[in-house]
Amino acid sequence: MPLSLRISRIGKECVACGCCVRVCPVNAIQIFRGITARVDEKKCVGCGKCAEVCPAAVIEIVKRNDAQ
Amino acid sequence: MKQNRKWYDYLWIAELTYLILGLFNILFAWLGMLFFCIPLLIAIFGGSKAYCSRYCGRGQLLELLGRKLKLSRNAAPPRFLRHPIFRCGFLAFFMVMFSLMLLSTYRVFTGAPLSEAVTLRWMFRLPWQWADVSFAAPWIAQFAFGFFGVMLTSTILGLVTMVLFRPRSWCVYCPMGTMTQGICRIRNRKEMKDDGRACT
């Protein structure tokens, strides 16, 4: 499957609440050791559902090339 | 929603039941210790915040009210809310209030009179005389009054930020969330160093 053009980027102030994990339709997000959310860049389709629900508003949808 | 519902998706019922039971008899406030101890135990022994993402009844209740019942404006919260200084400051404030509650419990234990009131937002004292607490030791009742005040106050704060911002805005500054995230940071610091990506 081709990679999507857009991707989620998690900000440094993530509170690791897991709201994004619950809504991700492709299971691309995990909470890394209770510290921060992490996106599997290969799986992420850039749908933006995680950014919509993030209570801290720390998730951005960016162009895949800008995600690094 | 992407997957089938699990038993823990209904824990909002436990949260709601807890708040209602506290109105009938204040001694049920003791059950709230579960909401305190379980996330800490998961963070200390499991090194994760699974409680926040799976088992937090309050978070689910706020989600339900905000998203399903559309009571939330669904607006991004102000930046300061997620700032570490604010989160740690709120945690410190919460710990001070919790310590004062323990102190008043100790004073009743050593003979001071029981205060049959629930203090809301650490300012407003609500009379709560309708509950019969005569069958319990006064210090047990005193702790229950204090603890239910803490739980009710945090629920009200959660509801206010749910309406003003996103449904689970409470999660951003929830003292338990801040505390468990801190525990996970300390517990997993080696992996964080090795990994180098998760440090904030």
Coordinates of C-alpha atoms in Angstrom, one line a residue, chain B residues 66-139:
Chain B
G66 CA -18.7 15.9 25.6
R67 CA -18.7 13.9 22.4
K68 CA -21.9 11.8 22.4
L69 CA -24.1 14.4 24.1
K70 CA -22.3 17.2 22.4
L71 CA -21.9 19.3 25.6
S72 CA -18.4 20.3 24.7
R73 CA -17.3 23.2 22.5
N74 CA -14.6 21.0 21.3
A75 CA -12.1 23.9 21.2
A76 CA -8.3 23.5 21.7
P77 CA -7.4 24.3 25.3
P78 CA -5.1 27.2 26.1
R79 CA -1.4 26.3 25.9
F80 CA -0.7 26.9 29.6
L81 CA -2.9 24.0 30.5
R82 CA -0.5 21.5 29.1
H83 CA 2.6 23.3 30.2
P84 CA 4.7 21.2 32.7
I85 CA 4.9 24.1 35.2
F86 CA 1.1 24.4 35.3
R87 CA 0.6 20.6 35.5
C88 CA 3.2 20.2 38.2
G89 CA 1.9 23.2 40.0
F90 CA -1.6 21.8 40.0
L91 CA -0.3 18.5 41.2
A92 CA 1.5 20.2 44.1
F93 CA -1.7 22.2 45.0
F94 CA -3.6 19.0 44.9
M95 CA -1.1 17.2 47.2
V96 CA -1.2 20.1 49.7
M97 CA -5.0 19.9 49.8
F98 CA -4.8 16.1 50.2
S99 CA -2.4 16.5 53.1
L100 CA -4.6 19.0 54.8
M101 CA -7.5 16.5 54.5
L102 CA -5.3 13.8 56.1
L103 CA -4.4 16.3 58.8
S104 CA -8.0 17.0 59.6
T105 CA -8.7 13.3 59.7
Y106 CA -5.8 12.8 62.1
R107 CA -7.2 15.7 64.3
V108 CA -10.6 13.9 64.5
F109 CA -8.8 10.7 65.3
T110 CA -7.2 12.4 68.2
G111 CA -10.4 13.7 69.6
A112 CA -11.4 16.9 67.6
P113 CA -15.1 17.1 66.7
L114 CA -16.3 15.7 63.3
S115 CA -17.1 18.3 60.6
E116 CA -20.1 17.1 58.6
A117 CA -19.5 19.1 55.5
V118 CA -18.1 18.6 52.0
T119 CA -15.8 21.4 51.0
L120 CA -16.2 22.2 47.3
R121 CA -13.4 23.8 45.3
W122 CA -11.6 24.1 48.6
M123 CA -13.7 27.1 49.4
F124 CA -17.4 26.4 49.6
R125 CA -18.6 24.2 52.5
L126 CA -21.7 22.3 51.8
P127 CA -23.7 20.9 54.7
W128 CA -24.0 17.1 54.3
Q129 CA -25.9 16.1 57.5
W130 CA -28.4 13.8 55.8
A131 CA -26.0 10.8 55.8
D132 CA -26.0 8.6 58.8
V133 CA -22.4 8.1 59.8
S134 CA -23.0 7.3 63.5
F135 CA -22.1 3.6 63.0
A136 CA -18.6 4.5 61.8
A137 CA -15.6 5.9 63.8
P138 CA -15.5 9.7 63.5
W139 CA -12.1 9.7 61.7

